[in-house]
XYZ file of C-alpha atoms in Angstrom:
505
model
C -11.410 -9.934 -6.871
C -11.973 -7.992 -9.784
C -12.889 -4.475 -10.496
C -16.441 -3.643 -9.691
C -18.638 -2.929 -12.868
C -19.846 0.051 -10.720
C -16.546 1.417 -10.092
C -15.663 1.216 -13.471
C -18.613 2.751 -14.963
C -18.662 5.961 -12.815
C -16.715 8.690 -14.041
C -14.066 10.099 -12.147
C -16.135 13.350 -10.665
C -18.909 10.989 -9.427
C -16.387 8.690 -7.647
C -14.946 11.689 -5.866
C -18.159 12.791 -4.875
C -19.265 9.551 -3.382
C -16.029 9.434 -1.346
C -16.868 12.845 -0.060
C -20.501 11.868 0.818
C -19.907 8.639 2.486
C -16.926 10.376 4.378
C -19.123 13.151 5.829
C -21.332 10.448 6.846
C -18.468 8.419 8.660
C -17.062 11.734 10.315
C -20.532 13.016 11.465
C -21.009 9.668 12.967
C -17.702 9.512 14.896
C -18.618 13.106 15.868
C -21.569 11.801 17.518
C -19.618 9.131 19.373
C -17.390 11.009 21.082
C -18.675 14.533 21.574
C -20.640 13.147 24.527
C -17.284 12.448 26.266
C -16.549 16.376 26.565
C -19.821 16.709 28.037
C -20.043 14.401 30.809
C -19.302 16.902 33.616
C -21.908 19.167 32.458
C -24.410 16.532 31.926
C -23.792 15.129 35.516
C -24.948 18.420 37.058
C -27.624 19.053 34.875
C -29.288 15.669 35.260
C -28.387 15.245 38.901
C -26.676 12.198 38.427
C -23.453 10.352 39.842
C -20.374 9.483 37.943
C -21.186 5.892 37.027
C -24.746 6.956 35.772
C -23.610 9.598 33.613
C -21.101 7.107 31.991
C -24.573 5.126 30.992
C -24.592 7.749 28.046
C -21.595 6.573 26.822
C -21.502 2.835 27.331
C -25.079 2.212 26.157
C -24.528 4.517 22.979
C -21.278 2.162 22.039
C -23.325 -1.157 23.237
C -26.094 -0.310 20.976
C -23.522 0.214 17.995
C -22.190 -3.074 18.977
C -25.255 -5.297 18.684
C -26.337 -3.511 15.708
C -23.458 -3.618 13.541
C -23.465 -7.087 12.498
C -27.070 -6.701 11.070
C -25.634 -4.084 8.612
C -25.058 -6.827 5.911
C -28.315 -8.453 6.163
C -30.277 -4.887 5.965
C -28.179 -3.477 2.827
C -28.451 -6.550 1.202
C -32.224 -6.805 1.748
C -33.126 -3.033 1.436
C -30.075 -1.708 -0.549
C -27.079 0.257 0.919
C -28.164 3.550 -0.032
C -31.488 3.327 1.623
C -30.037 1.910 4.918
C -27.396 4.184 4.944
C -29.809 7.442 4.375
C -32.238 5.846 6.639
C -29.072 5.775 9.253
C -27.938 9.159 8.567
C -31.625 10.805 9.188
C -32.044 8.472 12.193
C -28.965 9.284 14.222
C -29.413 13.068 13.391
C -32.808 12.927 14.898
C -31.640 10.961 17.746
C -29.303 13.590 18.364
C -31.495 16.430 18.147
C -33.262 14.479 21.081
C -30.419 13.820 23.046
C -29.997 17.818 23.233
C -33.870 17.908 24.291
C -33.711 15.465 27.014
C -34.800 16.360 30.553
C -33.964 13.100 32.225
C -31.187 10.848 32.417
C -33.271 8.087 31.513
C -34.572 9.878 28.245
C -30.866 10.919 27.241
C -29.857 7.368 27.860
C -32.754 6.114 25.508
C -31.749 8.757 22.640
C -28.204 7.994 22.830
C -29.027 4.206 22.592
C -31.339 5.062 19.443
C -28.380 7.102 18.001
C -26.117 4.575 18.562
C -28.306 1.547 17.208
C -29.606 3.567 14.264
C -26.114 5.043 13.059
C -24.063 1.741 13.328
C -24.580 0.725 9.781
C -22.980 3.862 8.651
C -19.174 3.031 8.726
C -19.242 -0.486 7.506
C -21.723 0.513 4.557
C -19.730 3.638 3.892
C -16.590 1.342 3.640
C -18.196 -0.996 1.478
C -19.638 1.658 -0.852
C -16.021 3.341 -1.187
C -14.501 0.065 -2.144
C -17.271 -0.633 -4.539
C -17.164 2.561 -6.340
C -13.564 2.647 -7.113
C -11.267 -0.009 -9.336
C -9.512 -2.396 -7.249
C -6.154 -0.591 -8.236
C -7.218 2.178 -6.318
C -8.507 0.350 -3.346
C -5.357 1.180 -1.141
C -5.441 4.668 -1.919
C -9.194 5.381 -1.251
C -9.034 3.510 1.963
C -6.263 5.513 3.173
C -8.188 8.724 2.480
C -11.334 7.135 3.860
C -9.298 6.221 7.318
C -7.541 9.457 7.385
C -10.612 11.609 7.004
C -12.641 9.872 9.423
C -10.511 10.132 12.259
C -11.105 13.717 12.078
C -14.506 13.172 14.010
C -12.597 12.557 17.327
C -11.034 16.191 16.754
C -14.058 17.926 15.674
C -16.718 17.002 18.106
C -14.850 17.289 21.518
C -13.278 20.484 20.461
C -16.433 22.343 19.078
C -18.608 20.681 21.638
C -16.300 21.711 24.670
C -16.263 25.501 23.221
C -20.328 25.484 22.942
C -20.482 23.788 26.094
C -18.697 26.349 27.730
C -20.290 29.429 25.886
C -23.925 28.184 26.318
C -24.471 24.813 27.668
C -23.898 21.138 26.687
C -27.306 20.588 24.432
C -25.808 22.838 22.067
C -22.974 20.312 21.399
C -25.498 18.142 20.162
C -27.503 20.635 18.097
C -24.384 21.639 16.172
C -24.457 18.179 14.744
C -27.763 18.585 13.243
C -27.215 21.026 10.195
C -23.898 18.487 9.182
C -26.369 15.555 9.591
C -29.058 17.064 7.315
C -26.027 17.789 4.468
C -24.821 14.434 4.837
C -28.623 12.908 4.227
C -28.749 15.358 1.110
C -25.648 14.437 -0.310
C -26.384 10.692 -0.081
C -29.732 11.269 -1.256
C -28.363 13.182 -4.218
C -25.070 11.613 -5.181
C -25.206 7.898 -4.378
C -26.310 5.544 -7.075
C -29.812 4.117 -6.988
C -29.955 0.495 -5.196
C -30.306 -2.381 -6.957
C -33.255 -4.925 -6.188
C -33.217 -6.070 -2.764
C -32.322 -9.881 -2.090
C -34.242 -12.356 0.497
C -31.136 -13.257 2.280
C -31.264 -15.344 5.314
C -30.713 -13.996 8.897
C -30.226 -16.181 11.962
C -32.803 -14.282 14.225
C -32.567 -16.748 17.156
C -28.840 -16.430 17.245
C -28.837 -12.300 17.027
C -31.674 -11.996 19.649
C -29.974 -14.459 22.261
C -26.559 -12.751 21.668
C -28.090 -9.244 21.600
C -29.991 -10.398 25.037
C -26.763 -11.642 26.862
C -24.763 -8.631 25.704
C -27.105 -6.304 27.392
C -27.835 -8.278 30.343
C -23.930 -8.232 30.866
C -23.665 -4.786 30.519
C -26.545 -3.861 33.082
C -24.612 -6.030 35.524
C -21.486 -4.101 35.170
C -23.161 -0.541 34.923
C -25.469 -1.277 38.212
C -23.654 -3.849 40.165
C -21.328 -1.337 42.016
C -24.633 0.741 43.074
C -26.847 -2.184 43.892
C -24.116 -3.827 45.862
C -23.689 -6.967 43.274
C -25.230 -10.448 44.580
C -27.116 -8.702 47.360
C -29.425 -7.336 44.476
C -32.238 -9.323 43.207
C -31.807 -7.405 40.091
C -28.452 -8.202 39.553
C -28.928 -11.801 39.966
C -32.062 -11.853 37.489
C -29.855 -9.949 35.177
C -26.946 -12.375 35.590
C -29.221 -15.213 35.338
C -30.885 -13.960 31.877
C -27.301 -13.259 30.340
C -26.076 -16.719 31.042
C -29.232 -18.262 29.687
C -29.195 -16.072 26.637
C -25.444 -16.901 25.990
C -26.273 -20.497 26.407
C -28.854 -20.232 23.611
C -26.761 -18.615 21.415
C -23.790 -21.301 21.678
C -26.169 -24.203 21.714
C -28.113 -22.735 18.818
C -24.851 -21.504 16.956
C -23.011 -24.973 16.896
C -26.113 -27.043 15.990
C -27.746 -24.653 13.327
C -26.934 -24.849 9.568
C -26.124 -20.780 9.164
C -25.417 -19.421 12.532
C -25.463 -15.790 13.055
C -22.025 -15.874 13.822
C -19.797 -18.951 12.828
C -18.066 -20.125 15.924
C -16.032 -22.489 13.992
C -13.972 -19.691 12.576
C -12.196 -19.620 16.221
C -10.497 -22.850 15.202
C -8.233 -20.419 13.031
C -5.483 -19.192 15.917
C -4.893 -16.060 14.193
C -8.270 -15.156 14.238
C -9.078 -16.195 17.542
C -6.004 -14.134 19.069
C -7.140 -11.442 16.752
C -10.712 -11.295 18.732
C -8.964 -11.270 21.899
C -6.643 -8.248 20.833
C -9.753 -6.195 19.408
C -11.543 -6.661 22.578
C -8.438 -5.118 24.307
C -8.188 -2.622 21.635
C -11.742 -1.685 22.193
C -11.145 -1.771 25.886
C -8.229 0.931 25.681
C -9.229 2.948 22.865
C -12.209 5.090 24.332
C -11.736 4.602 28.450
C -9.302 7.761 28.916
C -11.519 9.663 26.761
C -14.440 9.086 28.930
C -12.810 9.370 32.494
C -10.497 12.246 31.744
C -13.235 14.946 31.323
C -14.909 14.327 34.979
C -11.579 14.151 36.205
C -10.497 17.422 34.933
C -13.394 19.616 35.650
C -15.052 18.015 38.733
C -11.507 17.624 40.728
C -8.997 19.668 38.719
C -10.906 22.537 38.015
C -10.521 22.696 34.073
C -13.116 24.682 31.600
C -14.783 22.812 28.895
C -13.018 24.487 26.423
C -9.535 23.073 27.434
C -10.834 19.540 27.972
C -12.472 19.558 24.777
C -8.913 20.380 23.226
C -7.216 17.639 25.116
C -9.666 15.108 23.757
C -9.072 16.672 20.486
C -5.469 16.272 20.498
C -6.027 12.414 20.730
C -7.749 12.485 17.448
C -4.833 14.621 15.908
C -2.233 11.789 17.407
C -4.701 9.215 15.814
C -4.230 11.015 12.581
C -0.351 10.677 12.755
C -0.480 7.159 13.903
C -2.802 5.958 10.866
C -0.357 7.638 8.528
C 2.686 6.125 10.015
C 0.947 2.869 9.018
C 1.905 3.528 5.450
C 5.312 2.636 6.709
C 4.766 0.233 9.454
C 2.541 -1.568 7.117
C 5.596 -3.021 5.614
C 6.858 -4.532 8.628
C 5.628 -7.633 10.122
C 2.328 -6.617 11.824
C 3.146 -8.237 15.121
C 6.157 -5.845 15.140
C 3.745 -2.780 14.531
C 1.221 -3.726 17.321
C 3.856 -4.450 19.909
C 4.923 -1.009 19.182
C 1.177 0.435 19.646
C 0.368 -1.635 22.649
C 3.777 -0.471 23.835
C 2.908 2.958 23.931
C -0.387 2.302 25.309
C 1.598 0.880 28.180
C 3.724 3.986 28.395
C 0.593 6.575 28.132
C -0.694 4.428 30.977
C 2.078 5.038 33.057
C 2.050 8.542 32.727
C -1.617 8.546 33.516
C -0.671 6.764 37.213
C 1.977 9.399 37.638
C -0.659 12.556 37.709
C -1.856 14.555 40.385
C -4.745 17.095 40.701
C -1.905 19.994 39.849
C -1.461 18.359 36.364
C -0.707 21.179 33.479
C -2.472 21.231 30.243
C 0.738 20.576 28.037
C 1.154 17.153 29.876
C -2.333 16.467 29.233
C -2.120 17.300 25.358
C 1.218 15.315 25.066
C -0.358 12.450 26.354
C -3.472 12.557 24.495
C -1.312 12.787 21.307
C 0.651 9.913 22.514
C -2.807 7.626 23.124
C -3.972 8.717 19.630
C -0.563 7.940 17.864
C -0.578 4.392 19.589
C -4.294 3.342 18.680
C -3.706 4.668 15.101
C -0.502 2.448 14.954
C -2.243 -0.710 16.185
C -5.683 -0.666 14.017
C -4.149 -1.429 10.646
C -1.442 -4.546 11.829
C -4.535 -5.783 13.911
C -6.734 -6.108 11.262
C -3.925 -7.724 8.927
C -2.998 -10.228 11.676
C -6.616 -11.291 12.422
C -7.488 -12.124 8.998
C -4.084 -13.269 7.575
C -4.574 -17.084 8.020
C -8.452 -17.039 7.603
C -9.785 -18.414 4.338
C -11.027 -15.127 2.148
C -14.362 -16.945 1.713
C -15.393 -16.146 5.721
C -13.904 -12.428 5.538
C -17.518 -10.707 5.788
C -18.766 -13.136 8.129
C -15.772 -13.083 10.417
C -15.507 -9.216 10.501
C -18.998 -8.714 11.988
C -17.646 -10.578 14.890
C -14.399 -8.472 15.046
C -16.465 -5.103 15.185
C -18.884 -6.682 17.608
C -16.032 -7.519 19.833
C -14.540 -3.964 19.559
C -17.217 -2.200 20.773
C -18.278 -4.538 23.436
C -14.828 -4.374 24.835
C -15.152 -0.475 25.050
C -18.499 -0.395 26.939
C -17.741 -3.322 29.435
C -14.242 -1.986 30.193
C -15.592 1.958 30.812
C -18.191 0.590 32.938
C -15.477 -1.860 34.691
C -13.432 1.462 35.008
C -15.939 3.653 36.562
C -17.131 1.053 38.773
C -13.441 0.742 40.112
C -13.434 4.895 40.353
C -16.557 4.659 42.547
C -15.288 1.704 44.716
C -11.764 3.343 45.265
C -13.292 6.937 46.055
C -15.735 5.728 48.881
C -12.960 3.205 50.189
C -10.373 5.901 50.505
C -12.915 8.522 51.618
C -13.910 6.352 54.480
C -10.161 5.566 55.616
C -8.975 9.067 55.321
C -11.829 10.571 57.174
C -11.013 8.413 59.978
C -7.548 10.501 60.730
C -9.933 13.627 61.063
C -9.854 13.152 64.826
C -9.112 15.258 68.026
C -6.809 12.413 68.764
C -4.581 12.790 65.578
C -1.860 15.085 67.015
C -0.526 15.913 63.412
C -3.785 17.821 63.024
C -2.856 20.236 65.527
C 0.629 21.061 63.799
C 0.105 24.464 61.970
C 3.117 23.705 59.518
C 1.410 20.200 58.391
C -2.211 21.592 58.245
C -1.858 24.593 56.071
C -4.476 26.484 55.542
C -7.085 23.359 56.485
C -8.567 23.822 59.764
C -10.721 21.516 62.108
C -11.719 24.162 64.441
C -14.878 25.403 62.531
C -17.622 23.774 60.379
C -16.279 25.666 57.368
C -12.889 24.233 57.694
C -14.165 20.942 58.183
C -16.064 21.180 55.110
C -13.017 22.394 53.273
C -10.928 19.646 54.603
C -13.926 17.077 53.464
C -13.900 18.465 50.222
C -10.397 17.959 49.660
C -10.415 14.476 50.974
C -12.769 14.017 48.472
C -11.115 15.088 45.674
C -7.689 12.936 46.585
C -9.794 9.731 47.284
C -11.255 10.353 43.900
C -7.771 10.547 42.214
C -6.819 7.531 43.616
C -9.700 5.956 42.217
C -8.734 7.598 38.975
C -5.264 6.421 39.084
C -6.236 2.846 39.823
C -8.753 3.289 36.567
C -5.325 4.272 34.674
C -3.504 1.037 35.989
C -6.216 -1.179 34.528
C -5.772 0.612 31.336
C -2.124 -0.140 31.185
C -2.586 -3.924 32.496
C -4.916 -4.366 30.095
C -2.458 -2.928 27.135
C 0.511 -4.915 28.702
C -1.326 -8.132 28.350
C -1.953 -7.399 24.623
C 1.396 -7.558 23.626
C 1.770 -11.168 25.299
C -1.254 -12.076 22.947
C 0.730 -10.651 19.984
C 3.516 -12.547 20.572
C 1.413 -16.002 20.204
C 0.196 -14.858 16.504
C 1.623 -16.642 13.514
C 3.169 -15.277 10.531
C 1.718 -17.332 7.867
C 0.128 -15.884 4.912
C -3.512 -15.777 4.502
C -5.067 -18.906 2.745
C -6.724 -18.571 -0.454
C -10.182 -20.152 -0.975
């Protein structure tokens, strides 16, 4: 690839302004994605929702992003990068404001879906604009700057969002993003070069719609299955049937059409196929702790929103450290870098499994930093390993499926983890309350009972609340166990990858 004509013609000052504008857009989008994680406990109380229901505000946002991201290339080629990026920034900012205005869980989930779907093109288009605005010899430098600054979103959103939520309420955490969105839209409109005339590029709408339907159906099954008792519910059976039929249509169409939405024949490349499995697992372990910890810490451990925001924000600081360390690790075999990263996630998972409801802030902050360092280390070696043996002619097409699976892994695994928490909490609460009986001699020993009492209604209520806390903690520990196990399994797939260089086409 030679220096783009656009990159050569633009003056240095214009390039720097373009970089600043697109970085602002990407940071803004990362902020909108993660700000809700700190707000989950407050939103749950405001909407009178259960833990699995309030998690929809995150899972369906990520799912909408996953489905819409592969269309970015088609939309940019047809309507122009600047126009689509500007539409995405304005649309996601408006959806963010509507999230703050939501009065019910249904409308909040709807606006979060809109926020994720409209904003999905921001990151891929911003990355492409940066690379095309600078000469090839500077691609590595600007990509590093772009990546390092984009990870600031996970710091800004939770920290300031938590402070505003504690001072006012959760709605102000969404409102704070609106002025930044207006500034980003103005920067895109003024600074970015005008679009070239659009091209009539083909789009496999049959494959895209079939895949989107299959993914949406699968997400609904995981999100509502526990509440509706799985196959005992006719709704779940219908959703499974629709998802299976849509996926069959997608497979059959993709294998028989000349220009499919996603070329499944690329899976014949072993490194690429393994990379897709690894990026799916990476997505599974990336956001799950951020979604689970806020509700655990506020609802059961009594932490305020501002402290929870700091804990989530420290994970972003760890991400900056991890991303920066790839400047050294990038010189090594990518399999080694990924093994280190997933190994650190295993350590963080085991650490989380050892926590109790008396955990201190310093422990949580250190664990958050460790998580951030791990996911920051993994990303660059994962990308290099996935595409190193794939013909470069297929990179753009292969990248769509790569990011699709990353987001899909996040949404499905969060739903699975929340389902495990609800299931384990209910089961363990039932088991422990069986022991609260006049026939249990341990309950009559003062030294064993401590401050709990079964003699009065108030005492029984306090005991029931404590049993609920401990039962929920068991559920969260089980979910952290799933997180640790997924990270360990990823290391096994890393060892199966080849070390060959990318083929040239």
